[in-house]
Structure formats: C-alpha cells, structure tokens
PDB file of C-alpha atoms in Angstrom:
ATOM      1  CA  UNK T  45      12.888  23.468  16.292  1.00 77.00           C
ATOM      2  CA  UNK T  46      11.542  20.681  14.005  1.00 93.00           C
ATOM      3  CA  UNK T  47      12.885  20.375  10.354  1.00 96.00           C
ATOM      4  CA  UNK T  48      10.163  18.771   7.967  1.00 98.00           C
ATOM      5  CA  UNK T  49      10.742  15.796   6.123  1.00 98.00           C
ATOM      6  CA  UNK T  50       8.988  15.279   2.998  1.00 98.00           C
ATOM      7  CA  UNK T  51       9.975  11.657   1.799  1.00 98.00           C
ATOM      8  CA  UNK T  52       8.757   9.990  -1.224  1.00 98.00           C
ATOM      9  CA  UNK T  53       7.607   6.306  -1.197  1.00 98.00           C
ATOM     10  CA  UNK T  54       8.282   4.974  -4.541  1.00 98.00           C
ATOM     11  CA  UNK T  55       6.176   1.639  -3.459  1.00 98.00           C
ATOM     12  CA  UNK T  56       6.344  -0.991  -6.177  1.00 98.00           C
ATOM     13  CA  UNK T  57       7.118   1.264  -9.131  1.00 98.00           C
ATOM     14  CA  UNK T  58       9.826   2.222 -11.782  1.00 98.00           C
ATOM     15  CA  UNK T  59      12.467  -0.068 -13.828  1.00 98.00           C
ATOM     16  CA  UNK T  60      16.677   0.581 -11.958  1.00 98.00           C
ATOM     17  CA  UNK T  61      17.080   2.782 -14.356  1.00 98.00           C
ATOM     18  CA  UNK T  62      14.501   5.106 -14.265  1.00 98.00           C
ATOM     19  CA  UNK T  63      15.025   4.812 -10.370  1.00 98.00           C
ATOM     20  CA  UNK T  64      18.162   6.127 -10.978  1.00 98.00           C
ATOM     21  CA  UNK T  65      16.937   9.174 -13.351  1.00 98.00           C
ATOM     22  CA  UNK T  66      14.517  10.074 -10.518  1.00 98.00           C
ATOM     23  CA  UNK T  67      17.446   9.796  -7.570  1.00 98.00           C
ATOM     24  CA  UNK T  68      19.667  11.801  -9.298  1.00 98.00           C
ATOM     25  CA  UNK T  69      16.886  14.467 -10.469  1.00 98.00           C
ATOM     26  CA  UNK T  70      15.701  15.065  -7.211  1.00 98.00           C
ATOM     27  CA  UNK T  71      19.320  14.882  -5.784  1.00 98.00           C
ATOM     28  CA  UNK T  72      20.288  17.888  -8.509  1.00 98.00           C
ATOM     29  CA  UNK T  73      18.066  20.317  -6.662  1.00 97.00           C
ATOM     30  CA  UNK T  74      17.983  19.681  -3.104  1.00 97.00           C
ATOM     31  CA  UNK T  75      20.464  22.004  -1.949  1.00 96.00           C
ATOM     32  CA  UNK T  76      17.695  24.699  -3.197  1.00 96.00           C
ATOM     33  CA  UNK T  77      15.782  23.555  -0.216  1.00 96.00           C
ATOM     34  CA  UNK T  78      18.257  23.533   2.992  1.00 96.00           C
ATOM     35  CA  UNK T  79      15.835  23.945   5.705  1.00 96.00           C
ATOM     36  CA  UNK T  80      13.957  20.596   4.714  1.00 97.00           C
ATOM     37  CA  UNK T  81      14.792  17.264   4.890  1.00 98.00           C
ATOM     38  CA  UNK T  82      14.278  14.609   1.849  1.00 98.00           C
ATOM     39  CA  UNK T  83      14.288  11.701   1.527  1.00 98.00           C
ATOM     40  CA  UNK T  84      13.492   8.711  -1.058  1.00 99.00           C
ATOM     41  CA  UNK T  85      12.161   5.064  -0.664  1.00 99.00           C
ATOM     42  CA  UNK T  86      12.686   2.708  -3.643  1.00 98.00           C
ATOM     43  CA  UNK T  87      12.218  -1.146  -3.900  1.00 98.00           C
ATOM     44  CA  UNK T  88      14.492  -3.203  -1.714  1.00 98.00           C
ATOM     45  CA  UNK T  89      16.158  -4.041  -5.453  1.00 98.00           C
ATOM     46  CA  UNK T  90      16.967  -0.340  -6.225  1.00 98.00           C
ATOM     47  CA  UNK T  91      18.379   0.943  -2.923  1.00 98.00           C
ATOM     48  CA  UNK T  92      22.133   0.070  -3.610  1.00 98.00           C
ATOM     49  CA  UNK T  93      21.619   2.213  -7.075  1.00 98.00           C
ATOM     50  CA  UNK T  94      19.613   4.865  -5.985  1.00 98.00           C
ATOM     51  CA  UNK T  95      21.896   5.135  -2.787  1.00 98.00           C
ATOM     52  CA  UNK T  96      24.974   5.796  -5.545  1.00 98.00           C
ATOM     53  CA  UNK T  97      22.897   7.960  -7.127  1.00 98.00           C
ATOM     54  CA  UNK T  98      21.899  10.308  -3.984  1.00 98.00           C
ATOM     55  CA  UNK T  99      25.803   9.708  -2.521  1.00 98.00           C
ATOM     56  CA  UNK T 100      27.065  13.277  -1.565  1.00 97.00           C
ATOM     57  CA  UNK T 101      23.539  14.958  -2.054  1.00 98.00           C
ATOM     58  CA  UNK T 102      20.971  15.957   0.780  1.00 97.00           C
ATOM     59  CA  UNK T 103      18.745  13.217  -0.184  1.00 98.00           C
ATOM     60  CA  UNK T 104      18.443  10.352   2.251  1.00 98.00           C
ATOM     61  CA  UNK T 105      18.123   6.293   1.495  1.00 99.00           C
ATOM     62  CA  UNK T 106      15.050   5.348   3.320  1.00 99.00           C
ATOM     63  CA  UNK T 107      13.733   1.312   3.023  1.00 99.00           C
ATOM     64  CA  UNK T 108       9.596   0.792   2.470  1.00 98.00           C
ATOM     65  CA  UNK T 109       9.846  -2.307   4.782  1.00 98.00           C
ATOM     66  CA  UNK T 110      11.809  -4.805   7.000  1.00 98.00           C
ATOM     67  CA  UNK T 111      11.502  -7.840   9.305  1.00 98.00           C
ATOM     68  CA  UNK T 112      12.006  -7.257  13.106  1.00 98.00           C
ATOM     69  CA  UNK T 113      14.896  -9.553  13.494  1.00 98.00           C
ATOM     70  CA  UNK T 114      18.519  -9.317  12.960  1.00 97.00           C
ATOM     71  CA  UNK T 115      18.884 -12.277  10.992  1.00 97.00           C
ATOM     72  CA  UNK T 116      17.372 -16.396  10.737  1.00 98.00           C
ATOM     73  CA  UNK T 117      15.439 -18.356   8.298  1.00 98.00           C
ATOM     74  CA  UNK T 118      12.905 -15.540   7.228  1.00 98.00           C
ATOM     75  CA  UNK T 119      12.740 -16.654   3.485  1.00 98.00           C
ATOM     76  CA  UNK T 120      12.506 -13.103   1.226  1.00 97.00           C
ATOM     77  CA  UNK T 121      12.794 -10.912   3.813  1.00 98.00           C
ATOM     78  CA  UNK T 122      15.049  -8.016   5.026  1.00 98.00           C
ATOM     79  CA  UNK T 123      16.716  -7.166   8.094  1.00 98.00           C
ATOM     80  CA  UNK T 124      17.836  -3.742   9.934  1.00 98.00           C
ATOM     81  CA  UNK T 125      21.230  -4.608   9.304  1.00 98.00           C
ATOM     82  CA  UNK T 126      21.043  -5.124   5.754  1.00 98.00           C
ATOM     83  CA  UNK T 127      19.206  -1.874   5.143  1.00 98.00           C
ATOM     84  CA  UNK T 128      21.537   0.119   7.328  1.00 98.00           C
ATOM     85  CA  UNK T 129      24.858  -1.546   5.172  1.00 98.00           C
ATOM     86  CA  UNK T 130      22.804  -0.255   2.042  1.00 98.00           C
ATOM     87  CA  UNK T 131      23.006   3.504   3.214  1.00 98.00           C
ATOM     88  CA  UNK T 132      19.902   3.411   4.664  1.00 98.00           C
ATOM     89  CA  UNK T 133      19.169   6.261   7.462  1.00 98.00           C
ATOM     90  CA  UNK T 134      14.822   5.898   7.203  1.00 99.00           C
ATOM     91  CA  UNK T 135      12.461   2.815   7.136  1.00 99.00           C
ATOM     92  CA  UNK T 136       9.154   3.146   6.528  1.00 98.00           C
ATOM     93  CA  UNK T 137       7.088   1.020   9.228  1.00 98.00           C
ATOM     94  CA  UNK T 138       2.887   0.174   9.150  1.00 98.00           C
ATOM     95  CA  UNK T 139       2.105   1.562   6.059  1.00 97.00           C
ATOM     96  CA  UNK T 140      -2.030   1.008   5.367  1.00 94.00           C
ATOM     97  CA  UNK T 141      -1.026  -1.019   2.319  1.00 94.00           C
ATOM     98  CA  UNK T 142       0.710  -3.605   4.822  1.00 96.00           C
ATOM     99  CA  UNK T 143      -1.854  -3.097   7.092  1.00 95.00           C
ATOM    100  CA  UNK T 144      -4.800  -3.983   5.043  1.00 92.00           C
ATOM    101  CA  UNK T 145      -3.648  -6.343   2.916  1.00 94.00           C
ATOM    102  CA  UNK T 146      -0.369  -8.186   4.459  1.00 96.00           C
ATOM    103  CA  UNK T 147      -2.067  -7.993   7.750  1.00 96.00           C
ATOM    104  CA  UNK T 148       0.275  -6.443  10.009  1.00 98.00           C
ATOM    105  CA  UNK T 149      -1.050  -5.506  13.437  1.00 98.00           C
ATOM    106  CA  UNK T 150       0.585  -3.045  15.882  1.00 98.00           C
ATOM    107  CA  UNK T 151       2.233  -4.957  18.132  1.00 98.00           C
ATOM    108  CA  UNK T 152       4.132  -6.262  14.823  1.00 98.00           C
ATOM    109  CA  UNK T 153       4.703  -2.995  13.728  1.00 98.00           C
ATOM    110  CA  UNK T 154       6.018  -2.093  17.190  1.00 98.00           C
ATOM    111  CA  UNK T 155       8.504  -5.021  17.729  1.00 98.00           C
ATOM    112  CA  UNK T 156       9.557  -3.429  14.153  1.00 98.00           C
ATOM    113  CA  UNK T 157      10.182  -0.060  15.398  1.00 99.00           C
ATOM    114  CA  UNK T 158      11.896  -1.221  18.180  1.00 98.00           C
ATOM    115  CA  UNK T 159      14.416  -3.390  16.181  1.00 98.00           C
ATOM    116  CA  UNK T 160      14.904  -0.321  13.877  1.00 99.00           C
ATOM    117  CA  UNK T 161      15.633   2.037  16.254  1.00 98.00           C
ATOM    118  CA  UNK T 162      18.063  -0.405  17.712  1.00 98.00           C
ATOM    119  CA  UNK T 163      19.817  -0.630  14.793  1.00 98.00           C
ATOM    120  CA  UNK T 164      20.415   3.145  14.363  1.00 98.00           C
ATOM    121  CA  UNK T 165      17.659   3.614  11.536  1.00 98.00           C
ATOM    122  CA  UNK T 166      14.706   6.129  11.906  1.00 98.00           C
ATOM    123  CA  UNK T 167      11.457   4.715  11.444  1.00 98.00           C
ATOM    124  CA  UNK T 168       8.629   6.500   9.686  1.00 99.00           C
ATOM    125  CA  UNK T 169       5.862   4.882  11.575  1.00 98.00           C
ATOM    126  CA  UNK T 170       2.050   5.645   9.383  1.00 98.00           C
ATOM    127  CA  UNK T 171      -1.303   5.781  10.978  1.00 97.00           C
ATOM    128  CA  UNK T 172      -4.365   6.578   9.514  1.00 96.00           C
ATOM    129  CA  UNK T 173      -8.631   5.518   9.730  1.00 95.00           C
ATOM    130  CA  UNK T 174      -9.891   3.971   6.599  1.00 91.00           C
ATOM    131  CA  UNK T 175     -12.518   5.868   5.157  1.00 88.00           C
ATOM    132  CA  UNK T 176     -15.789   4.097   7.313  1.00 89.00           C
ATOM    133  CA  UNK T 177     -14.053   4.931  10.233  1.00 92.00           C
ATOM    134  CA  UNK T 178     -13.758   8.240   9.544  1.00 91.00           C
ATOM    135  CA  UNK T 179     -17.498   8.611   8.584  1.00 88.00           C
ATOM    136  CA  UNK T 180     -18.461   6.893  11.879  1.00 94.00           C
ATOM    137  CA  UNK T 181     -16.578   9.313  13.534  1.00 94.00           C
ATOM    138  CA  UNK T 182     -13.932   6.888  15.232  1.00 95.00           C
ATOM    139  CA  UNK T 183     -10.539   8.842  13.565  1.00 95.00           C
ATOM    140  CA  UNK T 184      -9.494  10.371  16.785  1.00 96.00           C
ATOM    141  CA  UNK T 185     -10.228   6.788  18.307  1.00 97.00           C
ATOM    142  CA  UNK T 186      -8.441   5.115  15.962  1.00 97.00           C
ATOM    143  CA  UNK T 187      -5.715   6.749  15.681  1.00 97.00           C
ATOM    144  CA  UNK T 188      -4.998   6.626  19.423  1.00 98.00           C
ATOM    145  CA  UNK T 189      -5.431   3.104  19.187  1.00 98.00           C
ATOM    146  CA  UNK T 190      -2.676   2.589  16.431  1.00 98.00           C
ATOM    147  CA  UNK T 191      -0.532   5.331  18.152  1.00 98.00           C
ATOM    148  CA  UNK T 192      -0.695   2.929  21.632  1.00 98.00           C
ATOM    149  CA  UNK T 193       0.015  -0.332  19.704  1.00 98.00           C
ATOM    150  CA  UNK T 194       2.391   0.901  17.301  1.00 98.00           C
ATOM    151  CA  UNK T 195       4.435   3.063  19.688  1.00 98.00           C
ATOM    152  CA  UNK T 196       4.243   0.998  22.468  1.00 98.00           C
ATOM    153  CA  UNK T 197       7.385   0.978  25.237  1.00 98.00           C
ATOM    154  CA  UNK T 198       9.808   3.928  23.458  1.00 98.00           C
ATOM    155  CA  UNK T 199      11.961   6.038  25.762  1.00 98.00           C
ATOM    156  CA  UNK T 200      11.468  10.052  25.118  1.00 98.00           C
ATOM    157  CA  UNK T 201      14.802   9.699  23.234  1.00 98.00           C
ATOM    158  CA  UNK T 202      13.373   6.909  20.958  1.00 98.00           C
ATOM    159  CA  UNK T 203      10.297   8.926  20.463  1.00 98.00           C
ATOM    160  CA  UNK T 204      11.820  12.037  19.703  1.00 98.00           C
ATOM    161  CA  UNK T 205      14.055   9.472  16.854  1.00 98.00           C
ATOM    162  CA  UNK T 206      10.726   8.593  15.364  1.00 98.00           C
ATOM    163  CA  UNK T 207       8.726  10.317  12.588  1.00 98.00           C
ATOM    164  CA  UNK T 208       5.080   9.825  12.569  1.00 98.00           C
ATOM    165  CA  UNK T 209       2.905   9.744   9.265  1.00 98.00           C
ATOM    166  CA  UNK T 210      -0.197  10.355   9.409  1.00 97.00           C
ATOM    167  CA  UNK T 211      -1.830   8.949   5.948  1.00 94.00           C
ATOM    168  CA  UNK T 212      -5.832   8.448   6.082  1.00 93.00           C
ATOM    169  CA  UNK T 213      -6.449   5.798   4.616  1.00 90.00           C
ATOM    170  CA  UNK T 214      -9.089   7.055   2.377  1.00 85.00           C
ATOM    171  CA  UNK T 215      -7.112   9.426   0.729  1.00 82.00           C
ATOM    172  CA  UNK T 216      -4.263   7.569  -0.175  1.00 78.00           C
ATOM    173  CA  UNK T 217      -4.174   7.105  -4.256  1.00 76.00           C
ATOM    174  CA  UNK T 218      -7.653   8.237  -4.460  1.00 78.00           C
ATOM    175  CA  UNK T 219      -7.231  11.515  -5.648  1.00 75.00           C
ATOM    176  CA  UNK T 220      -8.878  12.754  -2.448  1.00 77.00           C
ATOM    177  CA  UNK T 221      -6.927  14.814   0.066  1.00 75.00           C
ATOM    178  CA  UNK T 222      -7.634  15.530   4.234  1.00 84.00           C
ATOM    179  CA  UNK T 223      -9.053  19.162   4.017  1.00 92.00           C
ATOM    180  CA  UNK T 224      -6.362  21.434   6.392  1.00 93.00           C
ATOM    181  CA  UNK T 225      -8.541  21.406   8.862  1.00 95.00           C
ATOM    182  CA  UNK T 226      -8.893  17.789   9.101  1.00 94.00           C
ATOM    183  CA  UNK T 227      -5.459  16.868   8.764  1.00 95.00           C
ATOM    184  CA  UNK T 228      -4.867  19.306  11.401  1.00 97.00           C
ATOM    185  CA  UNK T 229      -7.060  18.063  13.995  1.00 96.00           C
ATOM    186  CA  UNK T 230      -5.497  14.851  13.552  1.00 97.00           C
ATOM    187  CA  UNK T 231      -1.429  15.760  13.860  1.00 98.00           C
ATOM    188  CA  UNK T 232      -2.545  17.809  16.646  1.00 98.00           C
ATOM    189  CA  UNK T 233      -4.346  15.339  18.731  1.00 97.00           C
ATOM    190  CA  UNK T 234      -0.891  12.958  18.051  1.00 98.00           C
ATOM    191  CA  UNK T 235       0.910  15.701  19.278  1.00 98.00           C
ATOM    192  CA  UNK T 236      -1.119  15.858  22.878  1.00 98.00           C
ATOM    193  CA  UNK T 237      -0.622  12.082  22.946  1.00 98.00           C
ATOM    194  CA  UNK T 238       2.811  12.309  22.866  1.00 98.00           C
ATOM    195  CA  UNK T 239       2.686  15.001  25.481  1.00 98.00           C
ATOM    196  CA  UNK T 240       0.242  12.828  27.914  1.00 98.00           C
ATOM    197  CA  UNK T 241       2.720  10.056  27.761  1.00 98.00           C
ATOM    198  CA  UNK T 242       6.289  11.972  28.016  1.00 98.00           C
ATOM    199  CA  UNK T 243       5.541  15.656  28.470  1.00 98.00           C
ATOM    200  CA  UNK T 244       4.860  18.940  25.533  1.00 98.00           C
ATOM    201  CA  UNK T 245       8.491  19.362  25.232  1.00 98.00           C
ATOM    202  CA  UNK T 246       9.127  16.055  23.744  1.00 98.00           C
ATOM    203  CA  UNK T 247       5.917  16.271  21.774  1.00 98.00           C
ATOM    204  CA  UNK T 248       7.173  19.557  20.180  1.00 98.00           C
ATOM    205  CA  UNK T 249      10.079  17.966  18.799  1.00 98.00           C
ATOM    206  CA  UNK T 250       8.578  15.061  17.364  1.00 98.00           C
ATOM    207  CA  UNK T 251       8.309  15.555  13.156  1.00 98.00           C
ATOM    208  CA  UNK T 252       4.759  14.084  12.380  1.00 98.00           C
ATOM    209  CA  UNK T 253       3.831  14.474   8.171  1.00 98.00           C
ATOM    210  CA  UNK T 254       0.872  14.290   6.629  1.00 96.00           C
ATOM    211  CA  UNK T 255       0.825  11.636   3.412  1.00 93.00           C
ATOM    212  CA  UNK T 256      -2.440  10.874   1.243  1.00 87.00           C
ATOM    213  CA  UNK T 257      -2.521  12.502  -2.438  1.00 87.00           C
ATOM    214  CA  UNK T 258      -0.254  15.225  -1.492  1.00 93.00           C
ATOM    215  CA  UNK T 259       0.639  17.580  -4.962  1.00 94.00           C
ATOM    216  CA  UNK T 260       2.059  20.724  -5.541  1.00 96.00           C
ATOM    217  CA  UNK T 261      -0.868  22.364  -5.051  1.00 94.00           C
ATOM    218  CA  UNK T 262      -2.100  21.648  -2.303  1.00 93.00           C
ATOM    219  CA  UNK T 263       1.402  21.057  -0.166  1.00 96.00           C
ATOM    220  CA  UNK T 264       1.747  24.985   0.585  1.00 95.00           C
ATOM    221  CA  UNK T 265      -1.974  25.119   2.622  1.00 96.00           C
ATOM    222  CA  UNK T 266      -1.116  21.659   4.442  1.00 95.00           C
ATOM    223  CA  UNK T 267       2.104  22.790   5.377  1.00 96.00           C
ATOM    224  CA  UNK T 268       0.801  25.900   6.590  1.00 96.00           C
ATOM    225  CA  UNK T 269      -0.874  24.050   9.347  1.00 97.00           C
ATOM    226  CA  UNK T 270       1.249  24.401  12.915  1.00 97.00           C
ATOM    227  CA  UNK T 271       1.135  20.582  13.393  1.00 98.00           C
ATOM    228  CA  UNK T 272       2.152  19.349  10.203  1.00 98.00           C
ATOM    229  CA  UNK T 273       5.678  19.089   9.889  1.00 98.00           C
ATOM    230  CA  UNK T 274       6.252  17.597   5.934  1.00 97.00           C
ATOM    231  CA  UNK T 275       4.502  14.953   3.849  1.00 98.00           C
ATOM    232  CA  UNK T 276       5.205  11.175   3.296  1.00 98.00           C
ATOM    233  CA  UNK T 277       4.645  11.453  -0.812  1.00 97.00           C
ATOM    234  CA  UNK T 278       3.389   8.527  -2.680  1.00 95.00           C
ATOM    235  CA  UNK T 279       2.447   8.769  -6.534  1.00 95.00           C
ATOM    236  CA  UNK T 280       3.492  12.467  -6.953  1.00 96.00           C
ATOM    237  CA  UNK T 281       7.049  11.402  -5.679  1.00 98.00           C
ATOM    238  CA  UNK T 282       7.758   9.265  -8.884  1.00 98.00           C
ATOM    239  CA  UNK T 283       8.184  12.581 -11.053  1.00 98.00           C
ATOM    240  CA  UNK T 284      10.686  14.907 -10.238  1.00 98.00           C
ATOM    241  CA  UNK T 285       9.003  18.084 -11.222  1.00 97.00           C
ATOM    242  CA  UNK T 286       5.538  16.887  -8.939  1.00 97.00           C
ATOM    243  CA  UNK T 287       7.936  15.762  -5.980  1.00 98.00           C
ATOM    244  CA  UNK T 288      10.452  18.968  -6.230  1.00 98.00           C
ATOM    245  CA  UNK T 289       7.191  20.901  -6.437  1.00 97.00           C
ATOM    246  CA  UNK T 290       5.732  19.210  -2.915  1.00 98.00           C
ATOM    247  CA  UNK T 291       9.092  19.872  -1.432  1.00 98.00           C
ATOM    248  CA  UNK T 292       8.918  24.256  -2.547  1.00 97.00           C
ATOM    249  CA  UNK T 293       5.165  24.398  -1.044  1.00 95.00           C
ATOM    250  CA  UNK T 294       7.568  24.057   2.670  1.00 91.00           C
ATOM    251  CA  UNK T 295       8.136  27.519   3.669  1.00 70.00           C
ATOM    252  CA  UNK T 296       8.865  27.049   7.538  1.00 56.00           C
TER     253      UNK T 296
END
C-alpha cells in the first residue's frame, strides 16, 4: 500500500526565522494526519534550523538540490553527505526551474539520483511538458523521454526508493492547475512505464505526486484520482494554514 507524500518546496523564500515559524507550525499538527507523509524543503541555509525545529515531529528534512559527487572542488555546491549529516531523509532532483534555466539535462539529473540513493537519501525526481508541448500534444512523449533519461539504470529496489513528481510545467506558479483528468492520464501512463520496465507490482508501489498550483481547494479532487499519490507543494507550502489545508484534502 502506498502512503502519499505531500512535501512543500520552500524554493528561494522566507528569512531563518520565519523558516522556523513555518517548521514548527506545520510540525504542531502533523500527528492530525498519520496516514500521510510530510515533508519540508527550505534553502540549503535553513535546513540545520528548520531540521531543530521539525526534530521529534512527523515532518521530514528534505534538500531542493545537490551535486552528484561525494566531495572535490565544486565551488558553492552541496553534496549527499552533507545533506544526509543535516537530517536530511528527501532531495528534490530535476525540478523545471533547474531544468529551464540552470540547464540540467537527464543524464545529469540521473547521475544525481544515483549518488542520492547511494547515500541513503530519497530523491523526489520532477517531470513535467512545458506548456507548447503540451498544446502540440507531445506530454505523453515527453514525459517518457524525461522518465528514460532521468531514471535511467535503477534496480526495482531503487525504483521503488524513488518518488516521482509530476509538475507540468505550465502550471507551476501560474495560477493554473492540470484538470483531474489530465493529471491523471499523466501519473498513470508513469505508472505503466514503470511496469514495462520492472513489472505492475513494483509500479504499484512507487509514490508518484502531482505538483503545479496545488491549494486547498483543489487537493481533495486531485487526490481523488487512483494514480496520484500526494502533491510536491510550491507557493501554498510557505503558509501553514494553505499547506496544512493541502495536506487534509488526503483522505486515502
């Protein structure tokens, strides 16, 4: 049986100590919600004070980012190792943002999963068509595409270790959210991927979210959807009422 995760991605947002007001808000009520997993990703900066702040709670450290290898002359950034000494048990790993912007390709993003895994941490690995795409109708395309590259060469046990986010690209920040239906289609065609490469049983206990303008009010009909097991939250995650709310709309 898969437990959702709904995980909120701070990005690059909040001062330490609102940070900390948010941690320790959201870590105040999570024992209301024992059948789902949560989890919060602040700035590299804030994960040894949010991590105090979550300590003893059901609210897990997750990192935004890392580098691939262990350690070396990789001026400003951060290794597995260093996020796993901060408390870290999640890493989030291709995120659009890096994609489009930073330029990170697949086979990047897949050493990156590979190294986290190694080093005990669960990546949350995004995919998602930017909006053209979608309009050309290429999303199942593309999305196989960044599922083959990105999750290259992982064992069934690896796989099942791995969360999958699938965040169009289009409706990330935009106000505009994947109908049910579309969302859907889309964690349901990852699913038979997973099952074409390992077999259905593995595929049914892989946790794949949906993330791209979740809210409170529409969490309850995505999660109502067989496929979709949680939400990767961005800008509804940095106020406690919004994310809390996100997190109540899970009712399997």
């Amino acid at each position: 049986m898969r437990r959702p995760l709904i995980a909120g991605n701070w990005k690059m947002n909040l001062t330490r100590s609102e940070a900390v007001a948010l941690a320790e808000a959201v870590a105040k009520q999570a024992d209301q919600y024992p059948t789902v997993d949560i989890a919060v990703c602040p700035p590299f900066v804030y994960l040894e004070a949010v991590g105090r702040a979550i300590a003893g709670s059901r609210v897990a450290l997750g990192a935004q980012n890392m580098y691939p290898e262990p350690s070396g002359a990789f001026t400003g950034e951060i290794s597995p190792m260093m996020l796993c000494e901060m408390g870290c048990r999640y890493v989030i790993l291709g995120h659009s943002e890096r994609r489009q912007w930073l330029g990170e390709t697949d086979s990047f993003i897949n050493k990156k999963v590979h190294a986290a895994l190694k080093a005990g941490l669960q990546p949350i690995v995004c995919l998602g068509e930017q909006l053209a795409e979608r309009e050309a109708g290429h999303t199942l395309e593309v999305i196989r595409a960044q599922f083959e590259g990105s999750l290259a060469g992982l064992t069934a046990q690896q796989m099942i270790q791995t969360v999958i986010a699938y965040e169009p690209v289009w409706a990330i920040g935009t106000g505009k959210v994947a109908t049910p239906h579309q969302a859907e289609e889309v964690h349901l065609e990852l699913r038979k991927l997973i099952a074409q490469r390992y077999n259905p049983e593995i595929a049914q206990q892989v946790v794949i979210q949906y993330g791209g303008s979740v809210k409170p009010d529409n969490a309850q009909e995505l999660f109502a959807q067989p496929d979709i097991d949680g939400a990767l939250v961005g800008g509804a995650s940095l106020k406690p009422d919004q994310f809390l709310g996100i997190i109540a709309g899970m009712k399997k």
